[in-house]
mmCIF file of C-alpha atoms in Angstrom:
data_model
loop_
_atom_site.group_PDB
_atom_site.id
_atom_site.type_symbol
_atom_site.label_atom_id
_atom_site.label_comp_id
_atom_site.label_asym_id
_atom_site.label_seq_id
_atom_site.Cartn_x
_atom_site.Cartn_y
_atom_site.Cartn_z
ATOM 1 C CA UNK A 1 -144.836 113.949 52.148
ATOM 2 C CA UNK A 2 -143.990 115.249 48.875
ATOM 3 C CA UNK A 3 -140.694 113.736 48.658
ATOM 4 C CA UNK A 4 -140.153 111.556 45.195
ATOM 5 C CA UNK A 5 -140.691 112.065 41.746
ATOM 6 C CA UNK A 6 -144.276 113.294 40.286
ATOM 7 C CA UNK A 7 -145.202 111.539 37.109
ATOM 8 C CA UNK A 8 -143.992 112.865 33.713
ATOM 9 C CA UNK A 9 -145.844 115.959 32.224
ATOM 10 C CA UNK A 10 -144.857 114.006 28.838
ATOM 11 C CA UNK A 11 -146.419 110.803 29.663
ATOM 12 C CA UNK A 12 -150.231 110.574 28.814
ATOM 13 C CA UNK A 13 -152.166 110.509 31.982
ATOM 14 C CA UNK A 14 -155.815 110.678 33.463
ATOM 15 C CA UNK A 15 -156.770 112.857 36.527
ATOM 16 C CA UNK A 16 -160.286 112.655 37.678
ATOM 17 C CA UNK A 17 -163.204 114.016 39.994
ATOM 18 C CA UNK A 18 -164.408 110.959 41.227
ATOM 19 C CA UNK A 19 -167.390 110.298 43.132
ATOM 20 C CA UNK A 20 -171.462 109.782 42.640
ATOM 21 C CA UNK A 21 -173.446 112.538 40.938
ATOM 22 C CA UNK A 22 -170.440 114.273 39.843
ATOM 23 C CA UNK A 23 -170.959 113.877 35.624
ATOM 24 C CA UNK A 24 -171.486 117.883 35.300
ATOM 25 C CA UNK A 25 -169.332 119.383 38.193
ATOM 26 C CA UNK A 26 -167.029 122.212 37.210
ATOM 27 C CA UNK A 27 -163.689 120.621 38.253
ATOM 28 C CA UNK A 28 -162.663 120.253 34.917
ATOM 29 C CA UNK A 29 -162.753 123.792 34.060
ATOM 30 C CA UNK A 30 -160.416 125.024 36.563
ATOM 31 C CA UNK A 31 -157.943 121.713 36.180
ATOM 32 C CA UNK A 32 -157.941 121.601 32.558
ATOM 33 C CA UNK A 33 -156.842 124.916 32.319
ATOM 34 C CA UNK A 34 -153.770 124.491 34.574
ATOM 35 C CA UNK A 35 -153.197 121.529 32.017
ATOM 36 C CA UNK A 36 -152.972 123.425 29.139
ATOM 37 C CA UNK A 37 -150.720 126.193 30.908
ATOM 38 C CA UNK A 38 -148.089 123.753 31.870
ATOM 39 C CA UNK A 39 -148.066 121.972 28.976
ATOM 40 C CA UNK A 40 -148.886 118.239 30.333
ATOM 41 C CA UNK A 41 -150.251 115.775 28.296
ATOM 42 C CA UNK A 42 -152.996 114.777 30.681
ATOM 43 C CA UNK A 43 -156.649 115.196 30.772
ATOM 44 C CA UNK A 44 -158.804 115.782 33.938
ATOM 45 C CA UNK A 45 -162.413 114.562 33.781
ATOM 46 C CA UNK A 46 -165.423 114.154 35.946
ATOM 47 C CA UNK A 47 -165.752 110.265 36.683
ATOM 48 C CA UNK A 48 -169.334 109.155 37.996
ATOM 49 C CA UNK A 49 -169.228 105.719 40.082
ATOM 50 C CA UNK A 50 -171.160 103.660 42.360
ATOM 51 C CA UNK A 51 -168.835 102.500 44.701
ATOM 52 C CA UNK A 52 -165.581 102.214 45.979
ATOM 53 C CA UNK A 53 -164.288 99.162 43.886
ATOM 54 C CA UNK A 54 -165.335 101.097 40.525
ATOM 55 C CA UNK A 55 -163.494 103.921 41.813
ATOM 56 C CA UNK A 56 -160.286 101.741 42.216
ATOM 57 C CA UNK A 57 -160.660 100.171 38.737
ATOM 58 C CA UNK A 58 -159.524 103.410 37.384
ATOM 59 C CA UNK A 59 -157.099 104.463 40.089
ATOM 60 C CA UNK A 60 -155.172 101.089 39.357
ATOM 61 C CA UNK A 61 -154.751 101.823 35.727
ATOM 62 C CA UNK A 62 -151.471 102.551 34.334
ATOM 63 C CA UNK A 63 -151.973 106.032 32.879
ATOM 64 C CA UNK A 64 -153.788 107.300 36.362
ATOM 65 C CA UNK A 65 -152.087 110.559 37.583
ATOM 66 C CA UNK A 66 -154.216 111.609 40.466
ATOM 67 C CA UNK A 67 -158.362 112.512 41.524
ATOM 68 C CA UNK A 68 -160.236 114.657 43.719
ATOM 69 C CA UNK A 69 -162.743 112.262 45.504
ATOM 70 C CA UNK A 70 -165.848 113.386 47.091
ATOM 71 C CA UNK A 71 -167.831 112.299 49.859
ATOM 72 C CA UNK A 72 -167.879 109.256 51.090
ATOM 73 C CA UNK A 73 -164.842 108.303 49.082
ATOM 74 C CA UNK A 74 -163.010 110.915 50.728
ATOM 75 C CA UNK A 75 -163.069 108.518 53.851
ATOM 76 C CA UNK A 76 -163.497 105.116 51.770
ATOM 77 C CA UNK A 77 -160.086 105.567 50.280
ATOM 78 C CA UNK A 78 -158.140 106.408 52.971
ATOM 79 C CA UNK A 79 -156.919 102.701 53.110
ATOM 80 C CA UNK A 80 -155.586 103.031 49.395
ATOM 81 C CA UNK A 81 -153.013 105.456 49.973
ATOM 82 C CA UNK A 82 -149.500 104.687 51.727
ATOM 83 C CA UNK A 83 -149.223 108.086 53.338
ATOM 84 C CA UNK A 84 -151.372 110.666 54.179
ATOM 85 C CA UNK A 85 -150.411 114.537 55.232
ATOM 86 C CA UNK A 86 -151.030 116.167 58.616
ATOM 87 C CA UNK A 87 -154.198 118.107 57.891
ATOM 88 C CA UNK A 88 -155.648 114.575 56.198
ATOM 89 C CA UNK A 89 -154.876 112.709 59.431
ATOM 90 C CA UNK A 90 -156.654 115.492 61.550
ATOM 91 C CA UNK A 91 -159.797 115.566 59.337
ATOM 92 C CA UNK A 92 -160.111 112.052 58.699
ATOM 93 C CA UNK A 93 -160.638 112.569 55.216
ATOM 94 C CA UNK A 94 -158.634 113.173 51.749
ATOM 95 C CA UNK A 95 -159.532 115.035 48.765
ATOM 96 C CA UNK A 96 -156.702 114.601 46.555
ATOM 97 C CA UNK A 97 -154.935 110.954 45.803
ATOM 98 C CA UNK A 98 -151.497 111.697 43.837
ATOM 99 C CA UNK A 99 -148.489 109.851 42.795
ATOM 100 C CA UNK A 100 -144.588 109.887 44.096
ATOM 101 C CA UNK A 101 -142.317 107.482 42.750
ATOM 102 C CA UNK A 102 -145.478 105.343 41.558
ATOM 103 C CA UNK A 103 -146.727 105.208 45.275
ATOM 104 C CA UNK A 104 -150.135 106.675 45.889
ATOM 105 C CA UNK A 105 -150.342 109.665 48.585
ATOM 106 C CA UNK A 106 -153.275 111.274 49.944
ATOM 107 C CA UNK A 107 -154.151 114.801 51.462
ATOM 108 C CA UNK A 108 -156.881 116.990 52.298
ATOM 109 C CA UNK A 109 -156.627 120.628 50.674
ATOM 110 C CA UNK A 110 -160.558 121.407 51.403
ATOM 111 C CA UNK A 111 -159.103 123.276 54.623
ATOM 112 C CA UNK A 112 -156.893 125.560 52.581
ATOM 113 C CA UNK A 113 -159.493 126.661 50.018
ATOM 114 C CA UNK A 114 -161.447 127.222 53.378
ATOM 115 C CA UNK A 115 -158.877 129.421 55.265
ATOM 116 C CA UNK A 116 -157.887 131.151 51.835
ATOM 117 C CA UNK A 117 -161.357 132.516 51.159
ATOM 118 C CA UNK A 118 -161.642 133.653 54.872
ATOM 119 C CA UNK A 119 -158.446 135.063 55.790
ATOM 120 C CA UNK A 120 -158.430 138.215 53.649
ATOM 121 C CA UNK A 121 -161.649 139.356 55.394
ATOM 122 C CA UNK A 122 -160.576 138.872 59.156
ATOM 123 C CA UNK A 123 -159.768 141.798 60.982
ATOM 124 C CA UNK A 124 -156.237 142.223 62.378
ATOM 125 C CA UNK A 125 -156.292 142.432 66.381
ATOM 126 C CA UNK A 126 -159.743 141.530 66.960
ATOM 127 C CA UNK A 127 -160.852 138.529 69.414
ATOM 128 C CA UNK A 128 -162.539 135.928 67.254
ATOM 129 C CA UNK A 129 -164.613 132.907 67.717
ATOM 130 C CA UNK A 130 -165.859 130.337 65.083
ATOM 131 C CA UNK A 131 -169.418 129.333 63.640
ATOM 132 C CA UNK A 132 -170.057 126.167 61.746
ATOM 133 C CA UNK A 133 -173.285 125.396 60.600
ATOM 134 C CA UNK A 134 -173.946 121.589 59.841
ATOM 135 C CA UNK A 135 -171.799 118.675 61.229
ATOM 136 C CA UNK A 136 -171.343 116.565 57.743
ATOM 137 C CA UNK A 137 -168.213 116.068 56.150
ATOM 138 C CA UNK A 138 -167.293 119.621 55.057
ATOM 139 C CA UNK A 139 -167.544 120.565 58.769
ATOM 140 C CA UNK A 140 -164.668 118.836 59.598
ATOM 141 C CA UNK A 141 -162.656 120.316 57.367
ATOM 142 C CA UNK A 142 -163.714 123.669 58.249
ATOM 143 C CA UNK A 143 -162.898 122.924 62.013
ATOM 144 C CA UNK A 144 -159.528 122.556 61.059
ATOM 145 C CA UNK A 145 -159.479 125.700 59.210
ATOM 146 C CA UNK A 146 -160.931 127.602 61.981
ATOM 147 C CA UNK A 147 -158.153 125.864 64.007
ATOM 148 C CA UNK A 148 -155.279 126.783 62.218
ATOM 149 C CA UNK A 149 -156.810 130.611 62.167
ATOM 150 C CA UNK A 150 -156.143 130.268 66.226
ATOM 151 C CA UNK A 151 -159.571 129.663 67.008
ATOM 152 C CA UNK A 152 -159.901 128.417 70.072
ATOM 153 C CA UNK A 153 -163.977 128.211 70.562
ATOM 154 C CA UNK A 154 -166.089 127.083 67.541
ATOM 155 C CA UNK A 155 -169.748 126.948 67.959
ATOM 156 C CA UNK A 156 -171.943 124.371 66.001
ATOM 157 C CA UNK A 157 -175.372 124.722 64.703
ATOM 158 C CA UNK A 158 -177.098 121.374 63.392
ATOM 159 C CA UNK A 159 -180.316 120.030 63.561
ATOM 160 C CA UNK A 160 -178.921 116.613 65.066
ATOM 161 C CA UNK A 161 -177.459 116.140 68.358
ATOM 162 C CA UNK A 162 -175.386 112.443 67.211
ATOM 163 C CA UNK A 163 -174.102 114.354 63.952
ATOM 164 C CA UNK A 164 -172.396 116.728 66.310
ATOM 165 C CA UNK A 165 -171.440 114.234 68.945
ATOM 166 C CA UNK A 166 -169.436 112.371 65.845
ATOM 167 C CA UNK A 167 -167.961 115.304 64.672
ATOM 168 C CA UNK A 168 -166.482 116.162 68.148
ATOM 169 C CA UNK A 169 -165.391 112.516 68.735
ATOM 170 C CA UNK A 170 -163.587 112.655 65.205
ATOM 171 C CA UNK A 171 -161.887 115.797 65.356
ATOM 172 C CA UNK A 172 -160.401 115.069 69.123
ATOM 173 C CA UNK A 173 -159.308 111.616 67.788
ATOM 174 C CA UNK A 174 -157.664 113.026 64.561
ATOM 175 C CA UNK A 175 -156.449 116.300 66.172
ATOM 176 C CA UNK A 176 -154.643 114.094 68.495
ATOM 177 C CA UNK A 177 -153.151 111.935 66.103
ATOM 178 C CA UNK A 178 -151.912 115.069 64.241
ATOM 179 C CA UNK A 179 -150.709 116.820 67.578
ATOM 180 C CA UNK A 180 -152.869 119.835 67.052
ATOM 181 C CA UNK A 181 -154.690 121.734 69.898
ATOM 182 C CA UNK A 182 -158.297 120.743 70.399
ATOM 183 C CA UNK A 183 -160.458 123.961 69.906
ATOM 184 C CA UNK A 184 -163.720 124.010 72.176
ATOM 185 C CA UNK A 185 -166.585 122.788 70.319
ATOM 186 C CA UNK A 186 -170.133 124.472 71.604
ATOM 187 C CA UNK A 187 -173.339 123.000 69.979
ATOM 188 C CA UNK A 188 -175.915 125.567 70.262
ATOM 189 C CA UNK A 189 -178.808 123.464 70.269
ATOM 190 C CA UNK A 190 -182.016 125.733 71.513
ATOM 191 C CA UNK A 191 -182.723 129.550 70.596
ATOM 192 C CA UNK A 192 -182.197 130.201 74.436
ATOM 193 C CA UNK A 193 -178.944 128.694 74.659
ATOM 194 C CA UNK A 194 -178.104 130.782 71.646
ATOM 195 C CA UNK A 195 -179.087 134.055 73.576
ATOM 196 C CA UNK A 196 -177.581 132.854 76.458
ATOM 197 C CA UNK A 197 -174.103 132.675 74.905
ATOM 198 C CA UNK A 198 -174.495 136.036 73.062
ATOM 199 C CA UNK A 199 -175.248 137.746 75.957
ATOM 200 C CA UNK A 200 -178.626 138.778 74.154
ATOM 201 C CA UNK A 201 -177.526 142.538 73.464
ATOM 202 C CA UNK A 202 -174.766 142.384 70.349
ATOM 203 C CA UNK A 203 -173.468 145.773 70.922
ATOM 204 C CA UNK A 204 -171.761 144.388 74.272
ATOM 205 C CA UNK A 205 -170.394 141.650 72.523
ATOM 206 C CA UNK A 206 -166.643 142.138 71.339
ATOM 207 C CA UNK A 207 -165.654 138.861 69.430
ATOM 208 C CA UNK A 208 -166.262 138.675 65.985
ATOM 209 C CA UNK A 209 -167.609 135.335 64.516
ATOM 210 C CA UNK A 210 -165.966 133.595 61.851
ATOM 211 C CA UNK A 211 -168.348 131.052 60.178
ATOM 212 C CA UNK A 212 -168.672 128.614 57.719
ATOM 213 C CA UNK A 213 -172.089 127.022 56.422
ATOM 214 C CA UNK A 214 -171.657 123.851 55.269
ATOM 215 C CA UNK A 215 -175.279 122.849 54.760
ATOM 216 C CA UNK A 216 -177.068 122.805 51.324
ATOM 217 C CA UNK A 217 -179.878 125.652 50.459
ATOM 218 C CA UNK A 218 -183.242 123.772 51.152
ATOM 219 C CA UNK A 219 -186.259 125.354 53.128
ATOM 220 C CA UNK A 220 -186.286 123.659 56.631
ATOM 221 C CA UNK A 221 -189.174 121.203 57.346
ATOM 222 C CA UNK A 222 -188.655 119.021 60.173
ATOM 223 C CA UNK A 223 -188.673 120.207 63.371
ATOM 224 C CA UNK A 224 -185.221 119.751 64.022
ATOM 225 C CA UNK A 225 -184.310 121.478 61.198
ATOM 226 C CA UNK A 226 -186.668 124.411 61.746
ATOM 227 C CA UNK A 227 -185.191 124.506 65.528
ATOM 228 C CA UNK A 228 -181.401 124.787 63.831
ATOM 229 C CA UNK A 229 -182.875 127.842 61.507
ATOM 230 C CA UNK A 230 -184.191 129.676 64.552
ATOM 231 C CA UNK A 231 -181.054 129.262 66.579
ATOM 232 C CA UNK A 232 -178.917 130.564 63.200
ATOM 233 C CA UNK A 233 -181.189 133.505 62.982
ATOM 234 C CA UNK A 234 -180.465 134.519 66.547
ATOM 235 C CA UNK A 235 -176.897 133.728 65.991
ATOM 236 C CA UNK A 236 -176.302 135.929 62.994
ATOM 237 C CA UNK A 237 -178.568 138.594 64.627
ATOM 238 C CA UNK A 238 -176.581 138.791 67.872
ATOM 239 C CA UNK A 239 -173.138 138.818 66.213
ATOM 240 C CA UNK A 240 -170.648 140.755 63.749
ATOM 241 C CA UNK A 241 -168.897 138.276 61.420
ATOM 242 C CA UNK A 242 -167.711 136.749 58.409
ATOM 243 C CA UNK A 243 -169.473 133.794 56.728
ATOM 244 C CA UNK A 244 -168.366 131.617 53.914
ATOM 245 C CA UNK A 245 -171.157 130.176 52.402
ATOM 246 C CA UNK A 246 -170.215 126.849 51.072
ATOM 247 C CA UNK A 247 -173.453 126.588 48.724
ATOM 248 C CA UNK A 248 -172.847 128.852 45.912
ATOM 249 C CA UNK A 249 -175.792 128.404 43.710
ATOM 250 C CA UNK A 250 -178.361 130.308 43.842
ATOM 251 C CA UNK A 251 -175.518 132.895 44.083
ATOM 252 C CA UNK A 252 -177.655 134.550 46.950
ATOM 253 C CA UNK A 253 -178.846 131.500 49.166
ATOM 254 C CA UNK A 254 -181.119 131.846 52.200
ATOM 255 C CA UNK A 255 -178.064 131.932 54.677
ATOM 256 C CA UNK A 256 -176.604 134.287 52.369
ATOM 257 C CA UNK A 257 -179.019 136.788 52.764
ATOM 258 C CA UNK A 258 -179.886 136.402 56.319
ATOM 259 C CA UNK A 259 -176.342 137.064 56.891
ATOM 260 C CA UNK A 260 -176.232 140.102 54.904
ATOM 261 C CA UNK A 261 -179.221 141.196 56.343
ATOM 262 C CA UNK A 262 -177.495 141.113 59.609
ATOM 263 C CA UNK A 263 -174.462 143.023 58.054
ATOM 264 C CA UNK A 264 -171.996 139.766 58.284
ATOM 265 C CA UNK A 265 -169.387 140.013 55.602
ATOM 266 C CA UNK A 266 -170.479 136.812 53.072
ATOM 267 C CA UNK A 267 -167.958 135.069 51.016
ATOM 268 C CA UNK A 268 -168.975 133.153 48.159
ATOM 269 C CA UNK A 269 -168.371 129.168 48.296
ATOM 270 C CA UNK A 270 -167.008 128.911 44.864
ATOM 271 C CA UNK A 271 -163.740 130.381 46.424
ATOM 272 C CA UNK A 272 -163.150 127.054 48.135
ATOM 273 C CA UNK A 273 -162.300 125.394 44.473
ATOM 274 C CA UNK A 274 -160.681 128.486 43.355
ATOM 275 C CA UNK A 275 -158.125 128.712 46.253
ATOM 276 C CA UNK A 276 -157.140 125.340 46.670
ATOM 277 C CA UNK A 277 -155.676 125.243 42.820
ATOM 278 C CA UNK A 278 -152.150 125.855 43.662
ATOM 279 C CA UNK A 279 -151.880 123.499 46.677
ATOM 280 C CA UNK A 280 -153.483 120.790 44.276
ATOM 281 C CA UNK A 281 -151.305 121.490 41.267
ATOM 282 C CA UNK A 282 -148.102 121.110 43.594
ATOM 283 C CA UNK A 283 -149.662 117.770 44.631
ATOM 284 C CA UNK A 284 -150.490 116.366 41.382
ATOM 285 C CA UNK A 285 -147.290 117.632 39.005
ATOM 286 C CA UNK A 286 -144.904 119.027 41.657
ATOM 287 C CA UNK A 287 -145.371 122.456 40.001
ATOM 288 C CA UNK A 288 -145.801 126.045 41.695
ATOM 289 C CA UNK A 289 -148.254 127.770 39.554
ATOM 290 C CA UNK A 290 -147.670 131.388 38.730
ATOM 291 C CA UNK A 291 -150.174 134.400 39.769
ATOM 292 C CA UNK A 292 -150.739 134.444 36.085
ATOM 293 C CA UNK A 293 -151.665 130.817 35.789
ATOM 294 C CA UNK A 294 -153.562 130.428 38.613
ATOM 295 C CA UNK A 295 -155.829 133.666 37.751
ATOM 296 C CA UNK A 296 -156.365 132.356 34.461
ATOM 297 C CA UNK A 297 -157.882 128.750 35.852
ATOM 298 C CA UNK A 298 -159.798 130.732 38.442
ATOM 299 C CA UNK A 299 -161.612 132.797 35.744
ATOM 300 C CA UNK A 300 -162.162 130.024 33.650
ATOM 301 C CA UNK A 301 -163.990 128.278 36.717
ATOM 302 C CA UNK A 302 -166.069 131.528 37.488
ATOM 303 C CA UNK A 303 -166.950 131.804 33.745
ATOM 304 C CA UNK A 304 -168.280 128.425 33.561
ATOM 305 C CA UNK A 305 -169.993 128.595 37.285
ATOM 306 C CA UNK A 306 -171.859 131.762 35.600
ATOM 307 C CA UNK A 307 -173.792 129.614 33.125
ATOM 308 C CA UNK A 308 -174.654 126.941 35.368
ATOM 309 C CA UNK A 309 -177.890 125.710 36.861
ATOM 310 C CA UNK A 310 -177.849 125.609 40.703
ATOM 311 C CA UNK A 311 -175.087 123.960 42.276
ATOM 312 C CA UNK A 312 -173.823 122.717 45.687
ATOM 313 C CA UNK A 313 -170.494 123.066 47.179
ATOM 314 C CA UNK A 314 -168.661 120.386 45.002
ATOM 315 C CA UNK A 315 -169.659 122.444 41.818
ATOM 316 C CA UNK A 316 -172.229 119.803 41.146
ATOM 317 C CA UNK A 317 -176.007 120.473 39.880
ATOM 318 C CA UNK A 318 -178.159 119.753 42.840
ATOM 319 C CA UNK A 319 -180.439 117.510 41.010
ATOM 320 C CA UNK A 320 -177.412 115.339 40.119
ATOM 321 C CA UNK A 321 -175.798 115.358 43.532
ATOM 322 C CA UNK A 322 -176.196 112.416 45.868
ATOM 323 C CA UNK A 323 -173.300 113.106 48.035
ATOM 324 C CA UNK A 324 -172.467 116.766 48.568
ATOM 325 C CA UNK A 325 -171.121 117.325 51.707
#
């Protein structure tokens, strides 16, 4: 997939986080730190666009090196690349466009950030099942990451049945295309169903839940949102587990606080960006970053994150974000 020659570090080049409402995103913090460390004559900037066509006008420029598209461009730009990696095929979305021998290629590294954020906290030799809150774009990468961790059963908590059915359909189609074993996806629709699934008494339950929350930190308002919130409360109260909270500002979201209340290990979502940096730069420049370089980039991301207002899982201020999941 990465055969071929990446762009020269000496040529003047541009990379972008591209999407709607991304002008204040944190991506340049981590990527421009890497650019300085590897001595590339490149810049990474946020590119706020309103359409696929506007994004393409930059991708087709001579100085284009690569980009990180956000939703819905992760799906809309699939037909722009000549080849995709296994993860992109299975997930049905790309979050990296890069060049080899002037060909545009696509990859998905979202799942790597999710997997690497969770893996250090998962106990060995313990039965595990998955839990995903939400059924939007980020949930597909979460399913892929949990499947890569070997989980065969994944519970879904989401307000909308159609969204869950769409998720199941897309996962089945994508995983078959990539020849990956499809995990069993179980939609927990009601409090009664959650109680039955988890045998009411959490002390008798041996499996540890490995969870990813892919929804914004918003107060439930509709009846369906309140129902999903109630199901989540039961699920967290009756299980032990690890939860990756993809919404990372405020530092302690409603879901974060609820999980901690029930003694779950909570992993902050900004790790998902930080843990992708090695994989992303293997794509953009064909380089293997040293541990020192990775840490420097991650530390700059954390430093700038600490000075920002509320952000969503893409590092975008909630007030500016349009497509966040």
